[in-house]
Structures are given as structure tokens and as C-alpha cells.
CSV table of C-alpha atoms and ligand atoms in Angstrom, one decimal:
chain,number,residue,atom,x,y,z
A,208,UNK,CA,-29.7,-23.0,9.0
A,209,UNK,CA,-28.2,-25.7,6.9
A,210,UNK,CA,-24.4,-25.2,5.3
A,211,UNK,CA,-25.7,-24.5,2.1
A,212,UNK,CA,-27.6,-21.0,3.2
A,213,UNK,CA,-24.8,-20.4,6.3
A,214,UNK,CA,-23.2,-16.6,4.6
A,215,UNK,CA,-19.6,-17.4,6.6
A,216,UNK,CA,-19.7,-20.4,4.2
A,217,UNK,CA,-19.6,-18.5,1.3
A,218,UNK,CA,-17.3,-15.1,-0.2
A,219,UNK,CA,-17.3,-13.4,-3.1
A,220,UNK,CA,-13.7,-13.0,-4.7
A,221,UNK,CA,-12.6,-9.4,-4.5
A,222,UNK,CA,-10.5,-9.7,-7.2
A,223,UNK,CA,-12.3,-11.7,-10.1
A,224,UNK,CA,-15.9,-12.0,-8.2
A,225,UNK,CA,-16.4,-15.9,-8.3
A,226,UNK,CA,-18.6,-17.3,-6.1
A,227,UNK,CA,-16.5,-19.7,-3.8
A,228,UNK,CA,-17.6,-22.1,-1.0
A,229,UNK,CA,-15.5,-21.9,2.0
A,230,UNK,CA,-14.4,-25.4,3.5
A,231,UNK,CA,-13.3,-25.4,7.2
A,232,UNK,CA,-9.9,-23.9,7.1
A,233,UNK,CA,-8.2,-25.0,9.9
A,234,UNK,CA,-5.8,-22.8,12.2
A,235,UNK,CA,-2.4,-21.4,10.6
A,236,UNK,CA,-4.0,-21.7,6.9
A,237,UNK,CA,-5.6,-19.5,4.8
A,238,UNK,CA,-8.2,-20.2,1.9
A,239,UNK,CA,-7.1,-19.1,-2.0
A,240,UNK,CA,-9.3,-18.3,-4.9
A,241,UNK,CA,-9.3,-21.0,-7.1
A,242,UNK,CA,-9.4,-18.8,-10.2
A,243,UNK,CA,-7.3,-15.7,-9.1
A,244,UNK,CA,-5.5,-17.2,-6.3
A,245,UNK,CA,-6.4,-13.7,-4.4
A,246,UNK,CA,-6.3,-14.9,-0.4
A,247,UNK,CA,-9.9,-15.2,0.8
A,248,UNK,CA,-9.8,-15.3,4.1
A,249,UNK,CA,-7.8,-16.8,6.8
A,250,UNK,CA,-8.1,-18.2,10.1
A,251,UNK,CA,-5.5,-17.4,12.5
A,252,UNK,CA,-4.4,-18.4,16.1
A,253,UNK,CA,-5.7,-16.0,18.6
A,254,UNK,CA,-6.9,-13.6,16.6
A,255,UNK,CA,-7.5,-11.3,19.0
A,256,UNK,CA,-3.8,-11.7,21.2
A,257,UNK,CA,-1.2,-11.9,18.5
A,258,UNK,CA,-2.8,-8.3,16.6
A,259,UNK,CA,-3.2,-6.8,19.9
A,260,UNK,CA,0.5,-7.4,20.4
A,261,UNK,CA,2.2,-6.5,17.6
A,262,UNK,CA,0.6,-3.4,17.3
A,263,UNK,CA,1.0,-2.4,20.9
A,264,UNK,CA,4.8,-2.8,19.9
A,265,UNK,CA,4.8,-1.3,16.9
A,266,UNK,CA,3.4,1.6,18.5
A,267,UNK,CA,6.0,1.2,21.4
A,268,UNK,CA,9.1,1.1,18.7
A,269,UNK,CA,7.4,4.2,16.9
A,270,UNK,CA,7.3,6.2,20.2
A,271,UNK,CA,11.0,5.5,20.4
A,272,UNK,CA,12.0,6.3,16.8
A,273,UNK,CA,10.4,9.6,17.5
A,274,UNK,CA,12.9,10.6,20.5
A,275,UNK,CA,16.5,9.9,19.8
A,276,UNK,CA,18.8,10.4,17.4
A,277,UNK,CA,18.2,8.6,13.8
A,278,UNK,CA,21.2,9.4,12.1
A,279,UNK,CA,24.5,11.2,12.2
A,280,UNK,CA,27.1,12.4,9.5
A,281,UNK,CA,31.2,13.5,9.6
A,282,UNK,CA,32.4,16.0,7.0
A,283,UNK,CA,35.4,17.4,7.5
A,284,UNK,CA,35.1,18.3,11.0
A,285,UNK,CA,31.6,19.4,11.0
A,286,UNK,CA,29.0,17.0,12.1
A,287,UNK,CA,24.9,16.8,11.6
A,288,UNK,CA,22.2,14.9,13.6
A,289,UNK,CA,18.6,14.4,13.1
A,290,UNK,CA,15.7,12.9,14.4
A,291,UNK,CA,12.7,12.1,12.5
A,292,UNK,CA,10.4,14.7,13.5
A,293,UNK,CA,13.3,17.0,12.3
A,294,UNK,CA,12.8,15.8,8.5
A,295,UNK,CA,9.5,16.9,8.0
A,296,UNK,CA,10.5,21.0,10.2
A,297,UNK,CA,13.5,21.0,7.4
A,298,UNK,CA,11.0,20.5,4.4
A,299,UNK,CA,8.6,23.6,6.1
A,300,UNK,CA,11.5,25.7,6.7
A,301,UNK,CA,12.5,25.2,2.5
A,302,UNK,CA,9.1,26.3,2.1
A,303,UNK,CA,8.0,22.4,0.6
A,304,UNK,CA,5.2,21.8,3.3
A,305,UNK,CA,3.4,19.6,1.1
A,306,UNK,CA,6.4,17.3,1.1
A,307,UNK,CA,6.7,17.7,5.3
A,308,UNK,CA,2.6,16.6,5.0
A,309,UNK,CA,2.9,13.8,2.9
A,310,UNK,CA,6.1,12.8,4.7
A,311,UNK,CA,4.0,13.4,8.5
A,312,UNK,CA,1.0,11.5,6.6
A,313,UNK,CA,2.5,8.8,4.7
A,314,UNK,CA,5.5,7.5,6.9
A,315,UNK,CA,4.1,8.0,10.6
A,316,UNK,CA,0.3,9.0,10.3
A,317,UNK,CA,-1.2,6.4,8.7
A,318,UNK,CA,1.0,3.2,10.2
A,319,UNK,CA,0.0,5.1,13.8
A,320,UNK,CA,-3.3,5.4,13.1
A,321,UNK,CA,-3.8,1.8,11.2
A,322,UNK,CA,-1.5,0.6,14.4
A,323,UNK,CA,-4.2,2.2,17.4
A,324,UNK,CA,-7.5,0.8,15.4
A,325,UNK,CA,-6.5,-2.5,15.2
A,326,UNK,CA,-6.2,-2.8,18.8
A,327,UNK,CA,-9.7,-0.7,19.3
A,328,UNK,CA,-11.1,-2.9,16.6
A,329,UNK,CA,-9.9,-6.7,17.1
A,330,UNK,CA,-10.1,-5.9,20.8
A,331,UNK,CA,-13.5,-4.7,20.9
A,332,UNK,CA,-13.2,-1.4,23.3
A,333,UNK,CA,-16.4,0.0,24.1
A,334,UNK,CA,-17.4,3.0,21.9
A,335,UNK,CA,-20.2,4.0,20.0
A,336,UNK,CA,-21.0,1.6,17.2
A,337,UNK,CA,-21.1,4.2,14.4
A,338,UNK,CA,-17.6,5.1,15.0
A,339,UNK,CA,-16.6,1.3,15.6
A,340,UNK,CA,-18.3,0.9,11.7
A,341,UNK,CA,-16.2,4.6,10.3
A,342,UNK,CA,-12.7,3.0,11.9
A,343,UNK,CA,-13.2,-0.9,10.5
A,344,UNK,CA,-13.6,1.1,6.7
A,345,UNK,CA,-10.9,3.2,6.8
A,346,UNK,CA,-8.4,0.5,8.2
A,347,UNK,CA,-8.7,-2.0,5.3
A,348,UNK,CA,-8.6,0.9,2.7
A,349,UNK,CA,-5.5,2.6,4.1
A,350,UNK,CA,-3.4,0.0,3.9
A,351,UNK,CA,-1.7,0.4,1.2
A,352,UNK,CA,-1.0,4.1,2.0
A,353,UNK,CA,1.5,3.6,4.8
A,354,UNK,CA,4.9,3.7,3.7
A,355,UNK,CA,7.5,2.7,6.7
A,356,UNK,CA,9.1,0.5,4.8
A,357,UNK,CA,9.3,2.9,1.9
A,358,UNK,CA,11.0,5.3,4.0
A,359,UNK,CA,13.6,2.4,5.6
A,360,UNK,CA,14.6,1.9,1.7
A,361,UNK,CA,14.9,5.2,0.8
A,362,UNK,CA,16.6,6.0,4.2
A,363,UNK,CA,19.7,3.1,3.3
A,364,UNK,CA,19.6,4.6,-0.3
A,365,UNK,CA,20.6,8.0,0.9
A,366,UNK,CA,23.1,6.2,3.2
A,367,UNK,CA,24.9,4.9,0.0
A,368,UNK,CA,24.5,8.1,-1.9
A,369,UNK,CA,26.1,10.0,1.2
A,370,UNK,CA,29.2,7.1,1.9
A,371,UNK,CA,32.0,8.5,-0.4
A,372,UNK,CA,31.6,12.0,1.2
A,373,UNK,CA,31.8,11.4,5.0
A,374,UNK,CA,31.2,9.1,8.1
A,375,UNK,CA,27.7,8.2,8.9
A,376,UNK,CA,26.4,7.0,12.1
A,377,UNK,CA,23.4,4.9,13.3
A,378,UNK,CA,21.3,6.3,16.5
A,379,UNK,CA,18.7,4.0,18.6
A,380,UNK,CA,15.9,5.3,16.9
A,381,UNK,CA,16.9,3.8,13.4
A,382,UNK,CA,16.9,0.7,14.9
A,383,UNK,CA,13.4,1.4,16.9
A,384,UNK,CA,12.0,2.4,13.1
A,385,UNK,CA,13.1,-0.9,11.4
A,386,UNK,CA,11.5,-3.2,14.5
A,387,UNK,CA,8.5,-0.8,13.5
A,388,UNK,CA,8.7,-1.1,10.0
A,389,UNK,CA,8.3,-5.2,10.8
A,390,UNK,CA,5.7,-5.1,13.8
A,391,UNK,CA,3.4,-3.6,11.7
A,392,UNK,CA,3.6,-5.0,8.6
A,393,UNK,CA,3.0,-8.1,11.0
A,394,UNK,CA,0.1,-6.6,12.9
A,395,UNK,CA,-2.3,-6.4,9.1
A,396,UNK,CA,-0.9,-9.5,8.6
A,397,UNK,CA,-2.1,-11.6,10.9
A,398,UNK,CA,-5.8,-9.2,11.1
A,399,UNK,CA,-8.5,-10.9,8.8
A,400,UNK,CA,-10.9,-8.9,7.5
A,401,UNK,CA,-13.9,-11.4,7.4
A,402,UNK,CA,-12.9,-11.6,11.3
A,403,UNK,CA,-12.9,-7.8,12.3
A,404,UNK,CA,-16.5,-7.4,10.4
A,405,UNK,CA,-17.6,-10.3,12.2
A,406,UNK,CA,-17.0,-9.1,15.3
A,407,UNK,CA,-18.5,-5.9,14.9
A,408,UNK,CA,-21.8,-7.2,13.7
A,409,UNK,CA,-23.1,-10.5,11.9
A,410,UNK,CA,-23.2,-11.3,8.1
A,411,UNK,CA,-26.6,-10.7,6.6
A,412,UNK,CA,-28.7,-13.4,5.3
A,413,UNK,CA,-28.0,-15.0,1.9
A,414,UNK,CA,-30.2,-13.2,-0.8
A,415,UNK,CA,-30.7,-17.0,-2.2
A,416,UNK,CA,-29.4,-20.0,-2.5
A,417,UNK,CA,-25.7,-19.5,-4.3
A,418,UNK,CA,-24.0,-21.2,-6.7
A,419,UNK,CA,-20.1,-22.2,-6.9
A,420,UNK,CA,-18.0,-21.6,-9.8
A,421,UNK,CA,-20.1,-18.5,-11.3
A,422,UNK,CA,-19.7,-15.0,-10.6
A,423,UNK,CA,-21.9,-13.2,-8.3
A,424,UNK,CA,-23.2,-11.1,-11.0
A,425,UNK,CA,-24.1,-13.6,-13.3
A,426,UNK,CA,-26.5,-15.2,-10.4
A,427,UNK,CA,-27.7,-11.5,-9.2
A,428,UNK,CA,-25.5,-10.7,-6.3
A,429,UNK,CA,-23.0,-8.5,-5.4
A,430,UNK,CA,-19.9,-8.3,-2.8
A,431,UNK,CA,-19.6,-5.3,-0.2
A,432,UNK,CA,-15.7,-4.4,-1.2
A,433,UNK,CA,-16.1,-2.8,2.5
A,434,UNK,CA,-17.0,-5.4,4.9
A,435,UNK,CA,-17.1,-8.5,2.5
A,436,UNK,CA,-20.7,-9.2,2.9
A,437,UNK,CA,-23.1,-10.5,0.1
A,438,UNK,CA,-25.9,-8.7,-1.1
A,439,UNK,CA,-28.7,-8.7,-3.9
A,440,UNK,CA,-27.9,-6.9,-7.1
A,441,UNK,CA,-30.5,-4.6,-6.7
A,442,UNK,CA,-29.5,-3.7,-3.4
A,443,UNK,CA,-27.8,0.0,-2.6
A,444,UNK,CA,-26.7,-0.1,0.6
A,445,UNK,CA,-24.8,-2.7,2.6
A,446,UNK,CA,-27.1,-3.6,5.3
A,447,UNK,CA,-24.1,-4.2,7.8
A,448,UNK,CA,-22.0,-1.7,7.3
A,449,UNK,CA,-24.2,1.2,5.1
A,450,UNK,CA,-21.5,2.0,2.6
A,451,UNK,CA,-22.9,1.7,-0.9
A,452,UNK,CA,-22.4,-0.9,-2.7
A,453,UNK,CA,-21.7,-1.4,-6.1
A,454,UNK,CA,-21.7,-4.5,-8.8
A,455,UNK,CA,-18.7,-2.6,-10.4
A,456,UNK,CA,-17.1,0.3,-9.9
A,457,UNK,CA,-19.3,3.1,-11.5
A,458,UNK,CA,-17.1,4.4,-14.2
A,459,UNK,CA,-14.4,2.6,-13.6
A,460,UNK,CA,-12.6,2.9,-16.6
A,461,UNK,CA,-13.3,6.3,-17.3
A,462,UNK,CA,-11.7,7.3,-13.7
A,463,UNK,CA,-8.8,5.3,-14.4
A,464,UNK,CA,-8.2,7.0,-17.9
A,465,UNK,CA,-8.6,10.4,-16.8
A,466,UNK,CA,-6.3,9.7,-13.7
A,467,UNK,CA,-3.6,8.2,-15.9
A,468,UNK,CA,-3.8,11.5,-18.2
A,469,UNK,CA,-3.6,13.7,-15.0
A,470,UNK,CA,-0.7,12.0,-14.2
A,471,UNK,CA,1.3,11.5,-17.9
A,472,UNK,CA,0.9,15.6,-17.7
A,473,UNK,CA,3.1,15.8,-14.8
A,474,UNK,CA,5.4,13.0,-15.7
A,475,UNK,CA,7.3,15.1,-18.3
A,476,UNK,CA,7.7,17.9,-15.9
A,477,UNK,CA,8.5,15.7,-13.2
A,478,UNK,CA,11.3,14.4,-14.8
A,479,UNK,CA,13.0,17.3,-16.6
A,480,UNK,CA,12.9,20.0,-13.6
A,481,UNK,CA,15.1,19.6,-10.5
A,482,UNK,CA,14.5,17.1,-7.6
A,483,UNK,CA,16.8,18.2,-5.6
A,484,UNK,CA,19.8,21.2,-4.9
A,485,UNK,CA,23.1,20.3,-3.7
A,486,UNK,CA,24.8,22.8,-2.9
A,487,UNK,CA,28.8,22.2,-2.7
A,488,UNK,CA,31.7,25.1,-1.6
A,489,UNK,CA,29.0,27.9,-2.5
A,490,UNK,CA,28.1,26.4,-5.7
A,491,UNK,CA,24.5,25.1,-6.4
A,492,UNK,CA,23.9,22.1,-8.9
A,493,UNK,CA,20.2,21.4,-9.2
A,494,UNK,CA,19.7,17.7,-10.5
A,495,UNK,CA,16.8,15.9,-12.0
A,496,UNK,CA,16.0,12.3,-11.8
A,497,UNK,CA,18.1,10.7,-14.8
A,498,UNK,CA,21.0,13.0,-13.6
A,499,UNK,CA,20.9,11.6,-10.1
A,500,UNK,CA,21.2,8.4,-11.7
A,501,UNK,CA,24.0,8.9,-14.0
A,502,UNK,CA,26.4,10.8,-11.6
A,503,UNK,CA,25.4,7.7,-9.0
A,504,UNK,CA,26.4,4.9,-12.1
A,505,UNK,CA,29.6,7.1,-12.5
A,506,UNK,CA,30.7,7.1,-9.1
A,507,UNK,CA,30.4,2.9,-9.0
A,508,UNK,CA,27.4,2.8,-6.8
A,509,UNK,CA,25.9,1.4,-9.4
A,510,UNK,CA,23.6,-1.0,-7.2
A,511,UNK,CA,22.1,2.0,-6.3
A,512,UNK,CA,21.8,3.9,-9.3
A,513,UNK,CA,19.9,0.4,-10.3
A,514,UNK,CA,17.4,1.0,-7.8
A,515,UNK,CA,16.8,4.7,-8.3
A,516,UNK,CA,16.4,3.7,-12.3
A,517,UNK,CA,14.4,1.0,-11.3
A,518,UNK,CA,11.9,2.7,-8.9
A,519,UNK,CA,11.8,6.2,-10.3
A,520,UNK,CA,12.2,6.0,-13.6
A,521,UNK,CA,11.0,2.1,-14.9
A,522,UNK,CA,8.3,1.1,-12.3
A,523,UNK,CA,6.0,4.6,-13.2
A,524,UNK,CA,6.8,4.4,-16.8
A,525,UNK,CA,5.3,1.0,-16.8
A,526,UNK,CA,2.7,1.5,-14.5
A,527,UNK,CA,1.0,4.1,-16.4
A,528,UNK,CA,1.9,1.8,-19.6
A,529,UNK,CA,0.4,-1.4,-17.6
A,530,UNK,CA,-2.9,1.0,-16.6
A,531,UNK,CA,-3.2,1.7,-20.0
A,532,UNK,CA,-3.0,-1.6,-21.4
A,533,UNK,CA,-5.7,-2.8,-18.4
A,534,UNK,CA,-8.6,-0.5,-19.8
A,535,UNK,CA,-7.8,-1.1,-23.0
A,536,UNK,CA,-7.9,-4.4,-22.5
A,537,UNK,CA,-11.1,-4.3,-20.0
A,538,UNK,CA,-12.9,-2.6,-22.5
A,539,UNK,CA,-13.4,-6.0,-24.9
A,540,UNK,CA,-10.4,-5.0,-27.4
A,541,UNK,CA,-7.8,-7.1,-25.7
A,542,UNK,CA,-7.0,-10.9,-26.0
A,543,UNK,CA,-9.5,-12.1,-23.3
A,544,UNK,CA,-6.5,-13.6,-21.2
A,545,UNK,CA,-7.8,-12.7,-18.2
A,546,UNK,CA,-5.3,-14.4,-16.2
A,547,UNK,CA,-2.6,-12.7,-17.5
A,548,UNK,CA,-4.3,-9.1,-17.2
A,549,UNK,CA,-5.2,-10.1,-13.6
A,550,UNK,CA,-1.4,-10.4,-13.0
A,551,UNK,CA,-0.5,-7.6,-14.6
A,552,UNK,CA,-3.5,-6.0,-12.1
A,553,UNK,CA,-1.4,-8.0,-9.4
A,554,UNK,CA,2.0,-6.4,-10.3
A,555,UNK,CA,0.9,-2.5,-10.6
A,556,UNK,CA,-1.2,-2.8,-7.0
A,557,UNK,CA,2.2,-4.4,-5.2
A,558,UNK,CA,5.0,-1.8,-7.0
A,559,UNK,CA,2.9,1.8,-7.1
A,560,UNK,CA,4.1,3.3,-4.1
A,561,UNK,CA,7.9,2.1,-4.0
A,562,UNK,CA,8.5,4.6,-6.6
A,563,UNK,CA,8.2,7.0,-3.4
A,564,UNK,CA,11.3,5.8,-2.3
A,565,UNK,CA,13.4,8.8,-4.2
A,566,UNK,CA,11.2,11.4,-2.7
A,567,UNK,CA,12.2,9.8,1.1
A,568,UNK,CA,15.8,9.8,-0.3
A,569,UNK,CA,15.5,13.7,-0.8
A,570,UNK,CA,13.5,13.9,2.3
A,571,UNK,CA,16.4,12.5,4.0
A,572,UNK,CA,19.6,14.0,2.2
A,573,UNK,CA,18.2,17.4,2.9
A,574,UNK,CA,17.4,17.0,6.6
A,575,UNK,CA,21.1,15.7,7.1
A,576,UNK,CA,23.0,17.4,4.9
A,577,UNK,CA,23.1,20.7,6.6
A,578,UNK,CA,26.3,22.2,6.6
A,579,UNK,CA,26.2,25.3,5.1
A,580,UNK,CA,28.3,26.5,2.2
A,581,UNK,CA,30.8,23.0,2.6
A,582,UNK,CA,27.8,21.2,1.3
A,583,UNK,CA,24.1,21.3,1.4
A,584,UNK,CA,20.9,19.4,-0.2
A,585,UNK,CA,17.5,21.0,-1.2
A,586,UNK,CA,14.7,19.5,-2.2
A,587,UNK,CA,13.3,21.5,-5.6
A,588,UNK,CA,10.0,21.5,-7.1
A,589,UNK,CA,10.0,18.1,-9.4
A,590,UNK,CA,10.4,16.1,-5.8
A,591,UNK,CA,6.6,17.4,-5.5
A,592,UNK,CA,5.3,16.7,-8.6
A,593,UNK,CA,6.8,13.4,-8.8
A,594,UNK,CA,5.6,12.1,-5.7
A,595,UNK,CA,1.8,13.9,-7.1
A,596,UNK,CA,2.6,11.1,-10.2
A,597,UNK,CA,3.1,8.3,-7.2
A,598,UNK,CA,-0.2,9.4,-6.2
A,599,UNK,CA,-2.2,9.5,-8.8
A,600,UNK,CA,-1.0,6.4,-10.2
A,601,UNK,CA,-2.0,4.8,-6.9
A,602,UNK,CA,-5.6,6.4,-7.3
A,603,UNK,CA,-5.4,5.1,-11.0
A,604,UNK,CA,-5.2,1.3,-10.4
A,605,UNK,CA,-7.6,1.7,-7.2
A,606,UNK,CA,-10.3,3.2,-9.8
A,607,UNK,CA,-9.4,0.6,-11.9
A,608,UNK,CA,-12.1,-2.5,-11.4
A,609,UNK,CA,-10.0,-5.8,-11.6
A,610,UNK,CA,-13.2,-7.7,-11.7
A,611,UNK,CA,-14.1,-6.3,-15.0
A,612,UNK,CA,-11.0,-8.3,-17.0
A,613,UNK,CA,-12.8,-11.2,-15.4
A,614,UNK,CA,-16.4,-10.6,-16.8
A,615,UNK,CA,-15.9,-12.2,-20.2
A,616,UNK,CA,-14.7,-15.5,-18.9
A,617,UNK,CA,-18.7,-17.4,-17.8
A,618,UNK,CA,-17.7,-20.6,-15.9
A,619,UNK,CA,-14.5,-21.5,-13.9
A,620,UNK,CA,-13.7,-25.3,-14.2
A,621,UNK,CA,-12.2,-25.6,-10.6
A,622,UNK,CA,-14.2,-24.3,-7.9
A,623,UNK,CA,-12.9,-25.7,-4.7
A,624,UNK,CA,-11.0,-22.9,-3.0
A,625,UNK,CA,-7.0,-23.3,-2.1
A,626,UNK,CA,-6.3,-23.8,0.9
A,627,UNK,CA,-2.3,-22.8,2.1
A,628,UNK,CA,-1.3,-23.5,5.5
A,629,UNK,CA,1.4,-20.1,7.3
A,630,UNK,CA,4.4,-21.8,8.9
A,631,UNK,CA,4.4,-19.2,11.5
A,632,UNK,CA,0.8,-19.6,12.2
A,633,UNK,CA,0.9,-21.3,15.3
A,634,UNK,CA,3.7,-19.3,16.7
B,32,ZN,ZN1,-10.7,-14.7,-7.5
B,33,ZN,ZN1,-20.7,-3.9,3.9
């Protein structure tokens, strides 16, 4: 087979669907769409060792977060512990097990689960090949739906928001979470996607001969957005991994809108009703998001009533603004500036789901605050429907098709990919 009809030498961008010939990207370095700049693919030292590793101690550090103490507090001669799998028992007990699953899902779940399959995946245990093809899908998609880190910032907000009432104290697990919170954002680091699929079965044959600098629509062919493979147009189902396959995403803009509208409805509510109780020397004061803010600016933790107003308040009102602005702009009104819709695209995937970090805040407050009539926290009903607005918003710009702000632009004038060598590759 010559280079020109070899499929590892060729990729489809996920992000802006140009057709891109891979050079040979040496170890450490990773190649860059020329138009989008979206990573392509990277080639990494042992590919198999370092994952294995890091995910093997991620899962070791999560093990231990799990069986001390995470934090302590000092009021007035009362004191309150908890350990993480006491958070999510607090929320059932307040009757809010939807928050308890999210938390369960969300914080632990999905890093655990994400954590075990790369070590079944890149080390290729033996298991029957239809599961092997179910776990190497849902990895890639869930990856942007565990939130350790999330948690870690919402856990040193409530920290601030609790110093001017008592002491607090750090157990071993806290520190166990944040090695967690970095093994396994290193472990889907350093896992390549092109690798995992190739290891699991080979790239199908080219449907023709392809040409750089186009996209794959405009010369008939199509990407698999699971396993990166490149198929025919007219073509339904991958034929390496059997997920269907389309040019775009059917309807995407019509998903998006009507997500974005689901979630605008429970905005409003979200942020007039209560978030959370506290309750102080038998009194209860329930408190919304903008209050939570303002009675933070007024104390001087202002730093922190920046990031609240920043995360909770800013980043999903311009989220659903920037969604917005997307289809209207992906549906030909727009000023055909595809690169700066793409970055736009670029901004609302990476931000979405720190907005969480007010409902870990409350997740936290009311696990540890727990001392009766002198002062307790609750969560209330507009934690739940803010994080549903978190979620939604997330499902909004995943329906949304960034490919489609790219379809009006016909011929790309560089077409050599970028390639960007990773200090730490060799390490
Ligand atoms: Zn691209
Ligand atoms: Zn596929």
C-alpha cells in the first residue's frame, strides 16, 4: 500500500472536518489542525506504561480519599468531620437524592470508571470484543463529564466561605483527592484516541484516493466522531466500530435550540428560589445565588464572591448567549467568521461544567456544617435546578455541530498539519 492510500496517514478534523495528511510525528509531539488548531493525534512514549500507571494511581489515591477523614471544622466548642462518602448520605437524608446521584455520578463514578477502562483498554485484557468496542465509546464521550476537579474548587470555595466562622482542618483524604484530581487528568492526557482504536482493531480501507486542504464532505467522506475512522458518505455504519455515523449531526441545530430553551426556563427559577438554608441560633435564612454573592462581597471575601459571580452567574448567562449566537450564526445569518465562531465553540465546550462548582460548594457546606441549632446549612431546591441548567447547557453545545460554522469556508490555504512537541513527553 503506498503512503498516499495508507488510512493512519490521513484524519478527518473533528472539529472543522478538513482533510489533513499526517506527517510522522515523532515521540513527545502531537500533530495540530492547520485550520482549527484542534489536536489531531499524538504520539506518546509508551503508550501503554505511562496510562497504565497513572490510572492504577489515580485509582489507588481515590480508594484512600474514600476512607479517612476529608475535613474538619471548630465552632465554639462543637466540632464536625466528614468523609466523602458522607456528602452524598447528607443530601439523601435532606431528601435531595438527585443531588447525592449527581454528586456519586459526577465526582467519583465517572473518573472511577474512565480510570478502570483505560487500563482494560490500553492494556489490552482479554475480554469479549463486543464489550472491548461498548468500553472504547463510552470512555472518549465521558470525558468531559467527570468533575474531580470541579469538586477540589468548590471544596476550597466553601473553605473560604466557612473561615470567619470557625477553625477548619485538613484530613489525609483531601490530600489523596487532589493527587487524584491530577493522576487522572494525566491518565486521558497522555491516552490517544487514534491509538486505543487501533489497538482494538485496524482502520478500514480508504473509500478513495483523498485530498488535503478540503473537507471530507466536499470529496464524499465522512469521519466516525467514535473511533476516528474514515468512511464513504453514503455509508451508515462504521465498519470498525458499528456506531452510526453521520456527515453532520442530524438536526443539530434544532437539538441545540430546543435544549437552550429547556434550559433558559429553569434559569429564572434557578436563580430566584433558594440554593441553600443556613440556619443560625434557630433562625433559618434561605439564600439564592446573587444573595450568596453579595453577603460574601460584604464580608471582604471578595475573591471569592468573584468566583461564585463568575461561575454561577456570568459563565451560564453567556453560555446560553454564546449557544445562541452559534446557531444563529451556523444557520448562514452570521458574518461567515468561522474562526472566530470556532473559538467561541472552543470557549463554551472548556467553561460548561465549572459552573457546577456552586452546587459542590453546597454539597459541601451542608455535609460539614452540622451543628444543630448554633448553625446549620441545607441545600434547597434551586441547587437542583441550577445544576439541571449545567446539564443541559452541556447537552446543548454537545448537540451543537462545530463543523457546520466551518461548511461555508471551500478551501483552506495551509494544509500541512502543526506539529507541537510536550515537554514532559519523554518523562
Ligand atoms: Zn480543524
Ligand atoms: Zn467508528
Amino acid at each position: 500500500m503506498c503512503a498516499a492510500d495508507n488510512p493512519q496517514s490521513w484524519v478527518l478534523c473533528p472539529q472543522c472536518d478538513l482533510t489533513v495528511k499526517l506527517p510522522a510525528v515523532p515521540i513527545g509531539s502531537r500533530a495540530r489542525c492547520p485550520r482549527c488548531h484542534t489536536t489531531l493525534t499524538a504520539n506518546w512514549h509508551e503508550p501503554q506504561k505511562r496510562p497504565t500507571g497513572y490510572a492504577f494511581a489515580a485509582l489507588f489515591m481515590l480508594v484512600l480519599a474514600n476512607l479517612f477523614p476529608f475535613v474538619n471544622m471548630h465552632v465554639a466548642g462543637l466540632s464536625s468531620e466528614i468523609s466523602l462518602p458522607e456528602i452524598p448520605n447528607v443530601m439523601v437524608r435532606e431528601d435531595y437524592s438527585s443531588l447525592a446521584t449527581l454528586f456519586l455520578l459526577f465526582v467519583q463514578g465517572i473518573p472511577a470508571f474512565c480510570m478502570v477502562t483505560i487500563i482494560l483498554l490500553v492494556n489490552r485484557i482479554r475480554m469479549p470484543h463486543h464489550l472491548r468496542l461498548v468500553l472504547a465509546r463510552i470512555l472518549f464521550q465521558l470525558r468531559n463529564w467527570g468533575m474531580a476537579e470541579i469538586f477540589m474548587a468548590g471544596v476550597l470555595v466553601s473553605f473560604v466561605k466557612l473561615m470567619a466562622y470557625g477553625e477548619l482542618g485538613l484530613g489525609i483524604s483531601f490530600w489523596a483527592w487532589c493527587l487524584f484530581c491530577v493522576l487522572q487528568l494525566r491518565a486521558f492526557q497522555v491516552v490517544d484516541r487514534r491509538w486505543v482504536w487501533q489497538q482494538i482493531a485496524p482502520l478500514p480501507a480508504l473509500p478513495h484516493a483523498p485530498k488535503a486542504g478540503i473537507s471530507g464532505l466536499q470529496h464524499g467522506m465522512k469521519r466516525c466522531s467514535c473511533c476516528t475512522a474514515i468512511l464513504p458518505v453514503a455509508q451508515n455504519h462504521c465498519s470498525r466500530c458499528g456506531v452510526v455515523v453521520h456527515a453532520r449531526r442530524p438536526h443539530s441545530l434544532q437539538w441545540t435550540l430546543a435544549l437552550l430553551v429547556t434550559s433558559l426556563l429553569l434559569y429564572l427559577p434557578s436563580n430566584i428560589m433558594p440554593i441553600m438554608v443556613t440556619e443560625t441560633l434557630g433562625t433559618q435564612y434561605p439564600s439564592n445565588i446573587m444573595a450568596g454573592v453579595i453577603l460574601l462581597w460584604s464580608d471582604g471575601s471578595w475573591p471569592v464572591a468573584l468566583v461564585i459571580f463568575i461561575a454561577s452567574i456570568m459563565v451560564p448567562s453567556l453560555k446560553m448567549l454564546a449557544i445562541g449566537w452559534l446557531c444563529w450564526d451556523a444557520s448562514g445569518r452570521g458574518q461567515h467568521d468561522s474562526e472566530k465562531m470556532h473559538l467561541v465553540y472552543e470557549v463554551v465546550e472548556f467553561v460548561g461544567r465549572w459552573s457546577m462548582i456552586d452546587v459542590f460548594v453546597i454539597a459541601v457546606l451542608s455535609a460539614l456544617v452540622r451543628m444543630g441549632r448554633l448553625m446549620s446549612v441545607y441545600p434547597a431546591p434551586g441547587a437542583l435546578l441550577f445544576a439541571l441548567v449545567v446539564i443541559l447547557t452541556m447537552f446543548a453545545a454537545l448537540a451543537f455541530d462545530p463543523r457546520l460554522t466551518w461548511d461555508r469556508v471551500r478551501k483552506t490555504e495551509r494544509k500541512e498539519p502543526r506539529l507541537d512537541g510536550q515537554s514532559s513527553g519523554h518523562c
